[in-house]
C-alpha cells in the first residue's frame, strides 16, 4: 500500500468536483506519448515542484534515480509525470513528511494539489498569497 499525491497545473484541471474526478481518471490513463519518469515533459511549474520533491524523496526509477543506503530506502518514491500532472507514491511511513513538503512546494510553485490518500481526500489550489486553499469537497469515488 502506498500513499498517493497528485500535483497539477491549475489551468488544466476542472474547478468542479465531478469534472475533476473524470479529468483525474483520464490523466491517469497516461495517454501522452513520452517518458513518464522524466520531469522534462511537465510544465515549468510542475517540473520545478518535481525536482525539489525529488531532492527529499528520490525516484525509485527513471533518469533522476538515486542509489540509497538500505536505511534510507523508505524515502524512495514512484513518480509518474505527465504534461499537466505529477503523480507521486511514497511509503506510508513517509506520508506525513511527503504531504507537508508537497503542500509547501505546491504553494511555492503555484500548482494544485490533490491529496488522494488523505481522509477525506482534498483538492487544493493556489490562493494567490503564496498559499493553498481548499477547492471543493471530493467525492468518495475520486480517491
Short mmCIF file of C-alpha atoms in Angstrom, two decimals, residues 8-141:
data_model
loop_
_atom_site.label_atom_id
_atom_site.label_comp_id
_atom_site.label_asym_id
_atom_site.label_seq_id
_atom_site.Cartn_x
_atom_site.Cartn_y
_atom_site.Cartn_z
CA UNK A 8 -1.33 19.52 -11.31
CA UNK A 9 -1.36 22.62 -13.44
CA UNK A 10 -4.37 24.57 -12.12
CA UNK A 11 -5.20 25.95 -15.57
CA UNK A 12 -5.54 22.41 -16.96
CA UNK A 13 -7.87 20.99 -14.30
CA UNK A 14 -11.61 21.48 -13.91
CA UNK A 15 -12.74 23.52 -10.91
CA UNK A 16 -15.76 21.34 -10.04
CA UNK A 17 -15.59 18.02 -8.16
CA UNK A 18 -17.31 15.68 -10.64
CA UNK A 19 -15.46 17.09 -13.65
CA UNK A 20 -12.17 16.97 -11.71
CA UNK A 21 -12.75 13.29 -10.93
CA UNK A 22 -13.27 12.49 -14.61
CA UNK A 23 -10.25 14.58 -15.59
CA UNK A 24 -8.12 12.82 -12.97
CA UNK A 25 -9.17 9.40 -14.27
CA UNK A 26 -8.38 10.40 -17.86
CA UNK A 27 -4.97 11.79 -16.89
CA UNK A 28 -4.02 8.62 -15.02
CA UNK A 29 -4.68 6.51 -18.09
CA UNK A 30 -1.38 8.07 -19.28
CA UNK A 31 -2.46 8.98 -22.83
CA UNK A 32 0.60 11.11 -23.66
CA UNK A 33 3.46 9.71 -25.73
CA UNK A 34 6.61 10.40 -23.72
CA UNK A 35 8.72 9.03 -20.86
CA UNK A 36 6.54 9.30 -17.74
CA UNK A 37 9.60 9.19 -15.45
CA UNK A 38 11.19 12.38 -16.78
CA UNK A 39 10.12 15.79 -15.41
CA UNK A 40 11.14 17.40 -18.71
CA UNK A 41 7.68 16.57 -20.09
CA UNK A 42 5.88 18.65 -17.45
CA UNK A 43 5.01 22.34 -17.37
CA UNK A 44 7.74 24.56 -15.92
CA UNK A 45 5.99 24.90 -12.55
CA UNK A 46 5.37 21.18 -12.25
CA UNK A 47 8.93 20.39 -13.29
CA UNK A 48 10.28 22.76 -10.62
CA UNK A 49 7.97 21.20 -8.00
CA UNK A 50 9.01 17.71 -9.04
CA UNK A 51 12.75 18.37 -8.99
CA UNK A 52 12.52 19.84 -5.48
CA UNK A 53 10.33 16.97 -4.25
CA UNK A 54 12.87 14.51 -5.68
CA UNK A 55 15.60 16.03 -3.53
CA UNK A 56 13.84 14.76 -0.38
CA UNK A 57 12.05 11.76 -1.90
CA UNK A 58 14.29 10.40 -4.68
CA UNK A 59 12.65 8.47 -7.51
CA UNK A 60 12.84 4.69 -7.46
CA UNK A 61 13.42 4.66 -11.22
CA UNK A 62 13.99 6.98 -14.17
CA UNK A 63 16.67 9.49 -15.10
CA UNK A 64 16.87 11.01 -11.59
CA UNK A 65 17.07 7.64 -9.80
CA UNK A 66 19.43 7.53 -6.84
CA UNK A 67 21.07 4.65 -5.02
CA UNK A 68 20.33 5.00 -1.32
CA UNK A 69 21.72 3.09 1.64
CA UNK A 70 19.33 0.38 2.92
CA UNK A 71 18.30 2.51 5.93
CA UNK A 72 17.10 5.29 3.57
CA UNK A 73 15.14 3.09 1.12
CA UNK A 74 11.83 4.17 2.68
CA UNK A 75 12.41 7.63 1.17
CA UNK A 76 12.20 6.32 -2.39
CA UNK A 77 9.10 7.39 -4.29
CA UNK A 78 7.42 6.44 -7.54
CA UNK A 79 6.76 9.34 -9.90
CA UNK A 80 4.51 9.33 -12.98
CA UNK A 81 4.88 12.60 -14.83
CA UNK A 82 2.59 13.98 -17.49
CA UNK A 83 2.45 17.40 -19.09
CA UNK A 84 -0.10 18.70 -16.55
CA UNK A 85 0.26 16.29 -13.62
CA UNK A 86 2.81 14.63 -11.37
CA UNK A 87 1.55 11.57 -9.53
CA UNK A 88 3.66 10.50 -6.53
CA UNK A 89 3.51 7.37 -4.40
CA UNK A 90 5.52 7.15 -1.17
CA UNK A 91 5.76 4.61 1.64
CA UNK A 92 3.05 5.07 4.28
CA UNK A 93 5.72 5.77 6.91
CA UNK A 94 6.72 8.83 4.88
CA UNK A 95 3.16 10.11 4.30
CA UNK A 96 3.21 12.95 6.83
CA UNK A 97 6.58 14.31 5.66
CA UNK A 98 5.67 13.90 1.97
CA UNK A 99 2.35 15.72 2.42
CA UNK A 100 3.96 18.60 4.31
CA UNK A 101 6.63 19.03 1.65
CA UNK A 102 4.15 18.61 -1.20
CA UNK A 103 1.93 21.34 0.26
CA UNK A 104 4.81 23.76 0.82
CA UNK A 105 6.19 23.20 -2.68
CA UNK A 106 2.73 23.40 -4.29
CA UNK A 107 2.21 26.81 -2.69
CA UNK A 108 5.70 27.93 -3.68
CA UNK A 109 5.34 26.84 -7.31
CA UNK A 110 1.64 27.78 -7.68
CA UNK A 111 0.42 24.30 -8.61
CA UNK A 112 -2.66 22.44 -7.46
CA UNK A 113 -2.51 19.50 -5.06
CA UNK A 114 -4.84 16.52 -4.87
CA UNK A 115 -4.34 14.75 -1.56
CA UNK A 116 -5.70 11.46 -2.85
CA UNK A 117 -4.80 9.29 0.15
CA UNK A 118 -6.00 11.69 2.83
CA UNK A 119 -9.28 11.00 4.56
CA UNK A 120 -11.16 12.89 3.42
CA UNK A 121 -9.33 13.47 0.16
CA UNK A 122 -8.77 17.12 -0.67
CA UNK A 123 -8.07 19.25 -3.72
CA UNK A 124 -6.15 22.45 -3.03
CA UNK A 125 -5.43 25.34 -5.37
CA UNK A 126 -3.02 28.27 -5.11
CA UNK A 127 -4.69 31.12 -3.22
CA UNK A 128 -2.72 33.98 -4.80
CA UNK A 129 -0.95 34.72 -1.50
CA UNK A 130 1.76 32.03 -1.59
CA UNK A 131 -0.58 29.51 0.00
CA UNK A 132 -3.18 26.90 -0.87
CA UNK A 133 -6.93 26.84 -0.31
CA UNK A 134 -9.45 24.04 -0.47
CA UNK A 135 -11.02 23.93 -3.92
CA UNK A 136 -14.07 21.74 -3.32
CA UNK A 137 -15.19 18.66 -1.41
CA UNK A 138 -14.03 15.44 -3.01
CA UNK A 139 -16.46 12.72 -3.86
CA UNK A 140 -15.69 9.23 -2.45
CA UNK A 141 -15.20 7.82 -5.97
#
